[in-house]
Coordinates of C-alpha atoms in Angstrom, one line a residue:
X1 CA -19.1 -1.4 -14.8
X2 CA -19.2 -2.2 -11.3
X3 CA -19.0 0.6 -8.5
X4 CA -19.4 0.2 -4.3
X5 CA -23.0 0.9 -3.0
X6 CA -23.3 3.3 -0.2
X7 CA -27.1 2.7 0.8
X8 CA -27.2 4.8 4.3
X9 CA -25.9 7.7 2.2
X10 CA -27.8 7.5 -0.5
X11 CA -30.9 7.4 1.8
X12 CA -29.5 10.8 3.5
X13 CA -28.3 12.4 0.4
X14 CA -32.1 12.7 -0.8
X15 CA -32.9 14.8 2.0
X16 CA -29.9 17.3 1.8
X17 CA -28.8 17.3 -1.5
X18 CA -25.7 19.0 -2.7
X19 CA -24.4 22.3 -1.3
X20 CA -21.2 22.9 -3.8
X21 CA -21.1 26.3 -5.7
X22 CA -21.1 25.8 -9.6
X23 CA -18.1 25.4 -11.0
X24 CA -16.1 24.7 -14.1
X25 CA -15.3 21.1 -14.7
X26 CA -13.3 19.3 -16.5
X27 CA -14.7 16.5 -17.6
X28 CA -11.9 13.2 -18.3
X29 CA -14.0 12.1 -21.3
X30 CA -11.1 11.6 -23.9
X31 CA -11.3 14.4 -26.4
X32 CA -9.0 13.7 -29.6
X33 CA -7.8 16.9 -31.2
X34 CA -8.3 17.2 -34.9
X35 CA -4.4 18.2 -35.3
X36 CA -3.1 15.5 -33.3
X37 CA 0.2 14.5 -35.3
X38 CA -0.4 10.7 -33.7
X39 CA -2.6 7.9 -34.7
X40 CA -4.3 5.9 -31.7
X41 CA -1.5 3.0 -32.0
X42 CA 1.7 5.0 -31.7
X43 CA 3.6 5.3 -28.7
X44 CA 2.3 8.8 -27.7
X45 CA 4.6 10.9 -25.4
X46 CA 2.8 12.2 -21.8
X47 CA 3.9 15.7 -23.0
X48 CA 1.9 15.0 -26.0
X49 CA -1.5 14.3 -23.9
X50 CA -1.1 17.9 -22.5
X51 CA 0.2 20.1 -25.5
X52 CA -3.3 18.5 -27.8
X53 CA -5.6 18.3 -25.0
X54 CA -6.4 15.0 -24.4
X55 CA -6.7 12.7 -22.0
X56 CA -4.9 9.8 -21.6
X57 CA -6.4 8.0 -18.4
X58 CA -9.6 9.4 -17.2
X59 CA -9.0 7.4 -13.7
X60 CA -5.9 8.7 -13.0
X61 CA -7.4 8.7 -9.4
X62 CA -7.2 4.9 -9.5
X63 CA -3.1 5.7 -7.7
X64 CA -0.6 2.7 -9.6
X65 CA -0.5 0.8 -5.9
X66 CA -3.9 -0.6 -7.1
X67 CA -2.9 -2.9 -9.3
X68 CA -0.7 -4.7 -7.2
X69 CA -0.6 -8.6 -7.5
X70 CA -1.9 -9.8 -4.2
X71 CA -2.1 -13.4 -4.6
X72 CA -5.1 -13.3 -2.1
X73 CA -3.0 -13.2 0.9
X74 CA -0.6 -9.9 0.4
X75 CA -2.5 -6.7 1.0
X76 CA -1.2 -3.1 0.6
X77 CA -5.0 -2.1 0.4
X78 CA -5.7 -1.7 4.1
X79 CA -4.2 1.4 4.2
X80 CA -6.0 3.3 2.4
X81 CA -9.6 1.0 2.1
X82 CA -11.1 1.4 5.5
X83 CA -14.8 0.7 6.9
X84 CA -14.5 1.7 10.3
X85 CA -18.2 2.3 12.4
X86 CA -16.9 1.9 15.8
X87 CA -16.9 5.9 15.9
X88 CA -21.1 7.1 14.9
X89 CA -19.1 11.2 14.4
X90 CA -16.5 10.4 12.2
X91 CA -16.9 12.7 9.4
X92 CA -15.2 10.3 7.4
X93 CA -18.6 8.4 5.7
X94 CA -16.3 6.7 2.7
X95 CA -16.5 3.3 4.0
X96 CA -14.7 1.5 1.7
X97 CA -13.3 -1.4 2.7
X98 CA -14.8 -3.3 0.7
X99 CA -12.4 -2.8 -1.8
X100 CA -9.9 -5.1 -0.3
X101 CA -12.3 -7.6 -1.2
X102 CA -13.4 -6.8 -4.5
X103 CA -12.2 -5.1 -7.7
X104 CA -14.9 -2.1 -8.6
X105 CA -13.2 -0.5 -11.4
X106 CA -14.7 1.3 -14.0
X107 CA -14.1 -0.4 -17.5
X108 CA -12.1 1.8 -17.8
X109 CA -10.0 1.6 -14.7
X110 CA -9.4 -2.1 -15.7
X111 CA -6.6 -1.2 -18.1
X112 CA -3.5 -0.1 -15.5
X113 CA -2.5 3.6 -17.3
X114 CA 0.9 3.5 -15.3
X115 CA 2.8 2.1 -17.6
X116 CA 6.2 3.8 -16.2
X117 CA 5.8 0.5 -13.7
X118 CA 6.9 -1.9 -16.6
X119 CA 10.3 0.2 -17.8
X120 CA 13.5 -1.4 -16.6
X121 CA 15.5 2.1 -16.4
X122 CA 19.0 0.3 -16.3
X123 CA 20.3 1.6 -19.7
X124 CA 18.5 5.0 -19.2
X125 CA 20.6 5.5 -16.1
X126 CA 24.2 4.3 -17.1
X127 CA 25.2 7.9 -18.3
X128 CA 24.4 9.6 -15.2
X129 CA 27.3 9.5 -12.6
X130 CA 26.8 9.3 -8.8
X131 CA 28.7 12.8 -9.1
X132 CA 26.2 14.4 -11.4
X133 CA 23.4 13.1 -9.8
X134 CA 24.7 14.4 -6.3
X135 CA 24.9 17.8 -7.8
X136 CA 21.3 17.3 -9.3
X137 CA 19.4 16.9 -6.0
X138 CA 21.8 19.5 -3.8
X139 CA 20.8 22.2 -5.9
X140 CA 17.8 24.2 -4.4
X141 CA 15.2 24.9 -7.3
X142 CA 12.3 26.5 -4.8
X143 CA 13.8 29.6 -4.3
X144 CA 14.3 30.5 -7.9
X145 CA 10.4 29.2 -8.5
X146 CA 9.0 31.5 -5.7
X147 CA 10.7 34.5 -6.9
X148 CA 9.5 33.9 -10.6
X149 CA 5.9 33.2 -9.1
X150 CA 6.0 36.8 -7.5
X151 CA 6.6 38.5 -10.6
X152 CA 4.2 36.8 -12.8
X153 CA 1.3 39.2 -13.4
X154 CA -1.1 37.2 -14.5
X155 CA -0.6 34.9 -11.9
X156 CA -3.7 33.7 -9.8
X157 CA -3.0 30.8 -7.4
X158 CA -1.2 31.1 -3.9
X159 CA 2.5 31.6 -3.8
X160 CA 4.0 29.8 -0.7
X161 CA 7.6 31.5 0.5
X162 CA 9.4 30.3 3.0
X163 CA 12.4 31.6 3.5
X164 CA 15.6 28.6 3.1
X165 CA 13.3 25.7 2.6
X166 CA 15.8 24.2 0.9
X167 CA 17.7 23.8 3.9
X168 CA 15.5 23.0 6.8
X169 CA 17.9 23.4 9.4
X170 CA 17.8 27.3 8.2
X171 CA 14.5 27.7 7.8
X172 CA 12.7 26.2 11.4
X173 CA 13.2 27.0 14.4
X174 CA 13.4 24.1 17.1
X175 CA 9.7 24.3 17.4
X176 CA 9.1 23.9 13.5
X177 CA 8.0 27.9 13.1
X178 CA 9.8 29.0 10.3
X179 CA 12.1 31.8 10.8
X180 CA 11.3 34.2 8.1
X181 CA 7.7 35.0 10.6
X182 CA 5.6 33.6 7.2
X183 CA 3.2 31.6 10.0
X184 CA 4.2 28.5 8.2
X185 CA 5.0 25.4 11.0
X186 CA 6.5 22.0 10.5
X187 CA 5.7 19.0 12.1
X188 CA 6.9 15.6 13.1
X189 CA 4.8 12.7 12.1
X190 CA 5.5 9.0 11.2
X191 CA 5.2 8.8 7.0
X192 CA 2.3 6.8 5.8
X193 CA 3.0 3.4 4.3
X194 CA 4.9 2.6 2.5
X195 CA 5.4 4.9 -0.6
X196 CA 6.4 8.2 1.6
X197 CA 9.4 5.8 3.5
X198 CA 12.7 6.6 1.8
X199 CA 13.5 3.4 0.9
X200 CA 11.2 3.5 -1.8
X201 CA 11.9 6.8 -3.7
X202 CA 11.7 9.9 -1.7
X203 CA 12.3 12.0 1.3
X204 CA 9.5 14.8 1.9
X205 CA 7.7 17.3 4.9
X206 CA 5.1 18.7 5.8
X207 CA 4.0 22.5 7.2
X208 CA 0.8 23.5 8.7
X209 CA -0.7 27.0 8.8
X210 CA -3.2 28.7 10.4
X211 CA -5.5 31.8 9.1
X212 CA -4.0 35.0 10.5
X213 CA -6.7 35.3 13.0
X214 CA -5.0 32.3 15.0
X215 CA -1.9 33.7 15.5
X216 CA -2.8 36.8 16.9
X217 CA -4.5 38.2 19.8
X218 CA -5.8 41.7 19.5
X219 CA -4.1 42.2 15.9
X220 CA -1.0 41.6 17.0
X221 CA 1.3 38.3 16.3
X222 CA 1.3 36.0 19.9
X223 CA 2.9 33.1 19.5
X224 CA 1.6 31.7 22.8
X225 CA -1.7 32.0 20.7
X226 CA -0.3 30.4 17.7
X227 CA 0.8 27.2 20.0
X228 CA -2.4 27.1 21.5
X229 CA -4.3 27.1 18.5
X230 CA -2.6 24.5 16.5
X231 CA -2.6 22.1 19.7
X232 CA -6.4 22.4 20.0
X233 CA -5.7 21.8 16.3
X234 CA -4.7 18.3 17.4
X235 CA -7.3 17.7 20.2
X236 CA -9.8 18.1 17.5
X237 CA -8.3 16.3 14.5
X238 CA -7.4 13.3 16.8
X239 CA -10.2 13.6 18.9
X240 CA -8.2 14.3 22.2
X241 CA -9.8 15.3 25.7
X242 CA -5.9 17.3 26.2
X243 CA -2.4 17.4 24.8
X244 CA 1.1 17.9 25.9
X245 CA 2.6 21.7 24.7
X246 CA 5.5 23.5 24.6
X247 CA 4.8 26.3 27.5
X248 CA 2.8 28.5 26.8
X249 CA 1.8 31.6 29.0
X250 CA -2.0 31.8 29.9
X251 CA -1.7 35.5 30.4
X252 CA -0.5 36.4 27.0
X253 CA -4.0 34.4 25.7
X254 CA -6.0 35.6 28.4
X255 CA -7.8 31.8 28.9
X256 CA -7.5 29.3 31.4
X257 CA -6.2 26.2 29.3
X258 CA -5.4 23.6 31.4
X259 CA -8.8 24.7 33.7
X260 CA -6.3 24.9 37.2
X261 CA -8.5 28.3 37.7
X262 CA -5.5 30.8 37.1
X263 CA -3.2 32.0 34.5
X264 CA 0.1 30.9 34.4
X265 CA 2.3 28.7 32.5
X266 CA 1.6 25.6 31.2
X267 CA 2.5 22.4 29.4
X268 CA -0.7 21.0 28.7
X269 CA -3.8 22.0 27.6
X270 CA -7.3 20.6 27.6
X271 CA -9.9 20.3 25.2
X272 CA -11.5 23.9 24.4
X273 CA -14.9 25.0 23.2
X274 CA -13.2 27.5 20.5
X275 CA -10.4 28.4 19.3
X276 CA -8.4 31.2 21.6
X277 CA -6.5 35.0 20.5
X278 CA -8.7 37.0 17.4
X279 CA -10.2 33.1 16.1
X280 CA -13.9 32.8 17.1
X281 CA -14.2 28.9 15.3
X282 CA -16.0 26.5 17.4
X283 CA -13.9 23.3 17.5
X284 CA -14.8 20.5 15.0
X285 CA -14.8 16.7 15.8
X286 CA -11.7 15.4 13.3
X287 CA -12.0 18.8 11.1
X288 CA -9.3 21.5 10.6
X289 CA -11.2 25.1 10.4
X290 CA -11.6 27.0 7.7
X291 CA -8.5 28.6 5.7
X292 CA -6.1 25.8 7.3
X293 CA -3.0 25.1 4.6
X294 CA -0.7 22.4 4.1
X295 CA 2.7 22.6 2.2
X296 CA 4.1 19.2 1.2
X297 CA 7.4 18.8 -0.5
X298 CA 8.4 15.2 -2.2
X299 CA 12.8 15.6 -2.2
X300 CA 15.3 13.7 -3.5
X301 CA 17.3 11.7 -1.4
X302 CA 20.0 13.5 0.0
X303 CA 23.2 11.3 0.7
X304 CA 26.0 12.8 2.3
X305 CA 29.7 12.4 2.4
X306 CA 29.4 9.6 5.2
X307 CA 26.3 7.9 3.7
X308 CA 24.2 9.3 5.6
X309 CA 20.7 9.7 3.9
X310 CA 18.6 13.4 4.5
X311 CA 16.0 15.8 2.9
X312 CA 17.8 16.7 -0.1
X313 CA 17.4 20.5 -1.4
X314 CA 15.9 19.6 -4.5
X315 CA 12.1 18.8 -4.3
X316 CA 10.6 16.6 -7.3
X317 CA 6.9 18.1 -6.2
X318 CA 5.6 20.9 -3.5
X319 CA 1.9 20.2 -2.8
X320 CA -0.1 22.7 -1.3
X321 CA -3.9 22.3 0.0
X322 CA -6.0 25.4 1.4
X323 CA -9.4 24.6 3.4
X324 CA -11.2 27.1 1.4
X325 CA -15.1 26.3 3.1
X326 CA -15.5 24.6 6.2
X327 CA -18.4 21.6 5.5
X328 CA -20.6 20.4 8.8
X329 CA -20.7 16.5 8.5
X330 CA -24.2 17.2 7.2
X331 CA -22.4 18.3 3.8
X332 CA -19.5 15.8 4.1
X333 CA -22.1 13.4 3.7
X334 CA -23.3 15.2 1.2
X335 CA -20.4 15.3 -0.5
X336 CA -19.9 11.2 -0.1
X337 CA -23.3 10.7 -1.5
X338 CA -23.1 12.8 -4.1
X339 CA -19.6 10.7 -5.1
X340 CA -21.5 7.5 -4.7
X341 CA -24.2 8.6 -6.9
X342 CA -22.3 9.3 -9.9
X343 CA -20.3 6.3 -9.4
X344 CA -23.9 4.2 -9.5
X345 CA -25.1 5.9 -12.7
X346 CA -21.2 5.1 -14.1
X347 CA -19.7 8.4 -14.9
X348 CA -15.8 9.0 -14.9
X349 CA -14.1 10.7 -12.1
X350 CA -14.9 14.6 -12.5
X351 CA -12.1 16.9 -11.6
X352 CA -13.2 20.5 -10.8
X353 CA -10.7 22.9 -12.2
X354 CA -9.7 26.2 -11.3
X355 CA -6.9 27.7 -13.6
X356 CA -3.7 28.5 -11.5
X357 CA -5.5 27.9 -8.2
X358 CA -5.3 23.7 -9.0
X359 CA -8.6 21.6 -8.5
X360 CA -11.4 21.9 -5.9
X361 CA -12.2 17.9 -4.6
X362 CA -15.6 19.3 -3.6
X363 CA -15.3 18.3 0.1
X364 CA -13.8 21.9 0.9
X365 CA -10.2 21.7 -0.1
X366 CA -8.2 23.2 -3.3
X367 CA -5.4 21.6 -4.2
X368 CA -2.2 22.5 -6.2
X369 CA 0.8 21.3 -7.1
X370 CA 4.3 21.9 -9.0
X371 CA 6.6 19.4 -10.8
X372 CA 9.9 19.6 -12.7
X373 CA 10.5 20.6 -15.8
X374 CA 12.6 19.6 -17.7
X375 CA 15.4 21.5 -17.1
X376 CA 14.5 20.6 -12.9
X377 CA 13.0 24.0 -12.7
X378 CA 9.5 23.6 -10.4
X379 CA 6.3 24.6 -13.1
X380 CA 2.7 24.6 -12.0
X381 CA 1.3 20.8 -12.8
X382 CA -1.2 20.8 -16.1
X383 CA -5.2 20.2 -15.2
X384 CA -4.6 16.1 -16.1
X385 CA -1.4 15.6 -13.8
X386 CA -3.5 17.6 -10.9
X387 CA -6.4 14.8 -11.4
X388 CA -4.1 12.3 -9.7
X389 CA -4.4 14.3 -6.7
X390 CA -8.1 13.1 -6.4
X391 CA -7.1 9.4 -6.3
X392 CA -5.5 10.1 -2.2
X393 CA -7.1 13.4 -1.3
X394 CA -11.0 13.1 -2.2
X395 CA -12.6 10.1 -1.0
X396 CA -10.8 7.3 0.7
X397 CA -12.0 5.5 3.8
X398 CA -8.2 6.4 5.8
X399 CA -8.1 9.9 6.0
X400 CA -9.1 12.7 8.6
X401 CA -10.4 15.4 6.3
X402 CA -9.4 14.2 3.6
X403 CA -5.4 14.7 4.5
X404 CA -2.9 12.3 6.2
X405 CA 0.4 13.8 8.4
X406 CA -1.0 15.9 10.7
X407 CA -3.1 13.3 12.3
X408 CA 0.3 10.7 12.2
X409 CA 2.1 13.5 14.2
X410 CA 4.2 12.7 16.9
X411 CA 1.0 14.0 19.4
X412 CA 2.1 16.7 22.1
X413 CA 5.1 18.8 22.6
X414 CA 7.6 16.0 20.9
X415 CA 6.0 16.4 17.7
X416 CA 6.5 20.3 16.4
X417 CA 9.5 20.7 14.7
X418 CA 11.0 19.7 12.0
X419 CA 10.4 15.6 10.6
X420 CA 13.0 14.2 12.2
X421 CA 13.2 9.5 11.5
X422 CA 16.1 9.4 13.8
X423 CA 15.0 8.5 17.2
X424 CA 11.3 8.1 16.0
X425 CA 10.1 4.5 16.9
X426 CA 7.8 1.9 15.0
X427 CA 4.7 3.0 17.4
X428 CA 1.5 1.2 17.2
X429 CA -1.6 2.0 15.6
X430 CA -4.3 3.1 17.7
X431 CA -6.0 -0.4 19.3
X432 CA -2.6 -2.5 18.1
X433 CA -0.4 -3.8 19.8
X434 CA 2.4 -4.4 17.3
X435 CA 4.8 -1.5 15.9
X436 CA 2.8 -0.3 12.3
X437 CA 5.9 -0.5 10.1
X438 CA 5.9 -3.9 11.4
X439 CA 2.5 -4.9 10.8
X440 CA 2.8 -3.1 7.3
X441 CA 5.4 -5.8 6.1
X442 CA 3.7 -8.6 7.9
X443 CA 0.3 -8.0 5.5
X444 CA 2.3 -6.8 2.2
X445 CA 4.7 -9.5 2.2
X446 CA 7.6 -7.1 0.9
X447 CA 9.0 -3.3 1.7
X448 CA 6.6 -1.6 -0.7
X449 CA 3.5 -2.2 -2.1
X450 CA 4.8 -4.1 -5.6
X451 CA 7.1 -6.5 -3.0
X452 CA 10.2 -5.4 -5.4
X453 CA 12.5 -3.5 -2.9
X454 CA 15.0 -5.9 -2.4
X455 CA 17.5 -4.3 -0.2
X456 CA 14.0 -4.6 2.3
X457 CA 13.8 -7.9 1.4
X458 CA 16.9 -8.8 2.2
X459 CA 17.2 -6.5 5.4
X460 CA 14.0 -7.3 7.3
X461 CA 12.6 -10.9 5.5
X462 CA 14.5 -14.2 5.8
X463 CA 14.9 -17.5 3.2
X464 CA 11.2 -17.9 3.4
X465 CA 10.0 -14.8 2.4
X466 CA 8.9 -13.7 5.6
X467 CA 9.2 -10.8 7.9
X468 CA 11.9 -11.2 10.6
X469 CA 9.8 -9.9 13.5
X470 CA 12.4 -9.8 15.9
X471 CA 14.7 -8.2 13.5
X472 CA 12.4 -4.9 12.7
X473 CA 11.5 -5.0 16.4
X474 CA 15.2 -4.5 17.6
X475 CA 15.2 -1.4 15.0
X476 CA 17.0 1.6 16.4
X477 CA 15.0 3.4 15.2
X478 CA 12.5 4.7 12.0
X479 CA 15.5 5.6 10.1
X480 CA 17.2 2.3 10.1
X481 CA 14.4 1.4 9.3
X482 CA 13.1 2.4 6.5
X483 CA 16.1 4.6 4.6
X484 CA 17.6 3.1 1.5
X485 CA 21.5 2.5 1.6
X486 CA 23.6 5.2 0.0
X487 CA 23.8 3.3 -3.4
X488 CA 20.1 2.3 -3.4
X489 CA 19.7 6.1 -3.0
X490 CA 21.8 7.4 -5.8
X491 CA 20.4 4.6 -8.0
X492 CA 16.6 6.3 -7.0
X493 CA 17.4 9.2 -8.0
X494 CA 18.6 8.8 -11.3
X495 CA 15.7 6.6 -12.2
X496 CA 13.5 9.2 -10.8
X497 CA 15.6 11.6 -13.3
X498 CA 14.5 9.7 -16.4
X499 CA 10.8 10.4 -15.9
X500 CA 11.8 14.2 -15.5
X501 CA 13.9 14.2 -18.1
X502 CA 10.7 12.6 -20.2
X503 CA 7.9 14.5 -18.4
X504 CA 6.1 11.4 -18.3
X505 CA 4.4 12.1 -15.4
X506 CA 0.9 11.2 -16.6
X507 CA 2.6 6.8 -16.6
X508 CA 3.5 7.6 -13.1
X509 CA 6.0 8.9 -10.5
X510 CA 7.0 6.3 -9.1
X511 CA 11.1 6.1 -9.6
X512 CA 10.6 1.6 -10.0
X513 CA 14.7 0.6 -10.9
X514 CA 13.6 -2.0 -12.6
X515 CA 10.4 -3.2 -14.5
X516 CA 7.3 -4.3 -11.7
X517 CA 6.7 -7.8 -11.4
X518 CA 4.2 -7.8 -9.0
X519 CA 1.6 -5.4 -10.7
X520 CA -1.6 -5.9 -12.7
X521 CA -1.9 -4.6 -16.3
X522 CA -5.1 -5.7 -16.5
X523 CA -7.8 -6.5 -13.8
X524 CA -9.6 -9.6 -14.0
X525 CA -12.9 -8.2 -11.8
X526 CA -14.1 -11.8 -11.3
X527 CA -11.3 -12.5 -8.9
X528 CA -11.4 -11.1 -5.4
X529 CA -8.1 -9.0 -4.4
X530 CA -7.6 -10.7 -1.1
X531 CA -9.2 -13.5 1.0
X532 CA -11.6 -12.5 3.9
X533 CA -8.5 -13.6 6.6
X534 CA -6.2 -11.2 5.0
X535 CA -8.7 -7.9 5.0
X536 CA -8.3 -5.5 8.1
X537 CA -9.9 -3.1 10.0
X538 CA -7.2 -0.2 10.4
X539 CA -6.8 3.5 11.9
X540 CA -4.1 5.4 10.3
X541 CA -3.7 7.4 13.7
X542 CA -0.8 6.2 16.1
X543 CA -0.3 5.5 19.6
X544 CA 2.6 7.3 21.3
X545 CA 1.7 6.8 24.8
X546 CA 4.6 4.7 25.7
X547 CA 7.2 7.7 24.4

């Protein structure tokens, strides 16, 4: 096996050692059961995997975009594969870029698991009409799912209301707080390349919450407080010396903000110490405080009667991730050594799991998740569909505490409410000059990471096979951009509806029309992914300073 080497950790790791509790694990060593009615040949069904107990791909947190074909020259991997020292208190010590220049899979990880990739879906789909999928993804199936989650006794994870978040209009208010007073707020960010555009399967949001103790001010709910605390939110996550706000009155906080010496109202803040109201947190350099939660929900693609493409009511997956212990960036590191030293005795990924409260990825975060059934009705995902969670949310060399969207929000006072792609522009990363989006296709060669969207290709590439700059330049906007037409939509959809209607979740999510050309089904570890030309140094974070 071959795995990265992280010698400046391992160096600090033997000083500090590991500070995680003791927990339960489960271990993705495959474990046959002895009344397994299949042999190891047969074409065993995902739901089979789960009902017996066993595994079927330890490294499910190797995600399917892994194994794309890149010829040497088209790379997806930036994205996510990032060695970036520039900033010495980054939390962030993955430093993993090396993996856009070489394939360290375990020998296990060789073999690509997602075999859902390599199924045309074209006679699966041809009984479902555009009318009955339409009804499909208008229906709203959260509401009935939190109201069952309330009654079940037994129950032990979180349970997430919010009131009409089916229907986003009826559930946020201009400002993204929602209306039913649940302290849940939603945000709008640019979505990550390129499997959260529409284009390529699915509409989605995400809300942020605070503990209680940041929305009040002597026990009582202020939502001047509330604003102010999830903007220093932002100064510290992005690293920002102040930030644009909705107004917010000093005197209902009691603290100078914008340091004018007096109380009054304001539109910007600067950089705090702490955190304001009943909070007493010291800010953290790029770390969310303790008891910070994210809802995520992956939809269907709504089309309406014009066309027009939207958030549809029915979500495929609500994903929910609670900061349940805040780690200095002494135990971060830690927790990076402690990754890279398993990984250099050649032990399988390790997925700590908690019963109904979902997985612990040991850098302070529990993480859960709900799927369809069968019947479209959300259920809580089983212990080996949560693993796959790992593979974006653990240790990758992108993210800001181990999360993406908040730290892609539209920064300042234009970026609470709602997700909104119309009017959003192809912005920048931070230290580039070119739109991301842009870029994006430029170094992938295609619309998605495979290079199989054709309606992309044919929208934004020429005869050649190459990007029309000009063309995604003069984009009105992200929505153009990067939304499917109404048929690709439908035709998503009811692909997507095959794998539910399987529960074959464990071969992958991914709703691919036809079967992947451009993917690996076994990695030859000899050959380099990409040449050293084509490998880039990249920040995930986004410059709006020209909005």
């Amino acid at each position: 096996m071959k795995y990265p080497t992280f010698v400046a950790l391992l160096a600090f790791g033997l000083l500090i050692g590991c500070d995680e509790k003791p927990q339960l694990q489960l271990s993705q060593q495959n474990v046959s059961s002895n009344n397994a009615p299949y042999s190891v040949d047969d074409d065993i069904p995902a739901t089979a995997y789960m009902e017996h107990d066993e595994v079927y791909n330890a490294e499910s947190v190797i995600p399917p975009q892994c194994y794309t074909k890149t010829d040497g020259i088209n790379n997806p991997c930036y994205a996510c594969h990032q060695t970036d020292k520039s900033d010495k208190n980054k939390p962030n010590q993955m430093f993993d870029g090396n993996l856009q220049g070489n394939y360290e899979f375990s020998d296990l990880g060789t073999k690509n698991h997602w075999k859902n990739l390599f199924i045309d879906r074209t006679e699966l789909v041809k009984n479902i009409s555009n009318e009955q999928i339409l009804e499909w993804v208008n229906q709203d199936n959260y509401s009935e799912f939190i109201a069952q989650q309330k009654v079940k006794e037994d129950w032990q994870g979180e349970i997430t209301p919010i009131e009409n978040l089916a229907y986003p209009e009826k559930a946020f208010d201009k400002l993204g707080f929602a209306k039913d007073g649940s302290g849940w707020v939603a945000f709008n960010y640019k979505p990550f390349p390129s499997t959260f555009w529409p284009t390529n399967g699915s509409t989605g949001d995400v809300m942020i919450r605070l503990p209680e103790a940041f929305r009040t001010h002597q026990g009582v709910y202020n939502q001047d407080v509330y604003l102010a605390n999830l903007s220093l939110v932002e100064t510290a996550l992005k690293g920002l010396e102040s930030v644009s706000t909705p107004t917010i009155d000093e005197q209902r906080i009691g603290t100078d903000l914008n340091n004018d010496g007096q109380l009054s109202k304001i539109s910007h803040l600067n950089k705090q110490s702490h955190y304001v109201g009943d909070a007493k947190d010291t800010l953290a350099y790029q770390l969310y405080p303790e008891g910070t939660e994210f809802l995520h929900t992956v939809r269907y693609i709504g089309v309406d009667n014009n066309g027009q493409i939207y958030n549809a009511p029915r979500m495929k997956e609500v994903r929910y991730m609670k900061k349940h212990k805040f780690k200095s960036n002494a135990a971060l590191a830690s927790s990076y050594y402690r990754e890279a030293k398993e990984k250099s005795f050649e032990n399988l990924p390790q997925t700590l799991y908690l019963g109904d409260q979902g997985v612990n990825n040991t850098f302070g975060w529990i993480i859960n998740g709900y799927i369809e059934d069968k019947q479209g009705k959300l259920r809580p995902q089983h212990k080996q569909e949560l693993a796959f969670c790992n593979g974006c949310h653990k240790t990758i060399g992108s993210t800001y505490d181990q999360t993406f969207s908040f730290a892609r929000k539209v920064t300042g006072e234009k970026g609470w409410g709602y997700i909104n792609l119309k009017g959003m522009q192809d912005v920048p990363n931070k230290g580039e000059q070119q739109g991301e989006f842009l870029t994006y296709m430029e170094r992938v060669g295609g619309g998605d990471e495979f290079r199989q969207n054709k309606e992309m290709l044919m929208r934004w590439f020429n005869d050649e096979g190459h990007v029309d700059k000009q063309k995604v330049a003069s984009a009105k906007d992200l929505y153009e951009l990067i939304t499917p037409s109404a048929e690709r939509a439908i035709a998503l959809n009811k692909a997507y509806l095959t794998i539910v209607k399987e529960q074959s979740y464990l071969f992958g999510r991914d709703a691919t029309l036809v079967e992947a050309l451009n993917v690996l089904q076994h990695v030859d570890e000899s050959q380099q992914p990409l040449k050293p030309e084509h490998r880039y140094v990249w920040d995930m974070q986004l410059d709006w300073s020209n909005l």
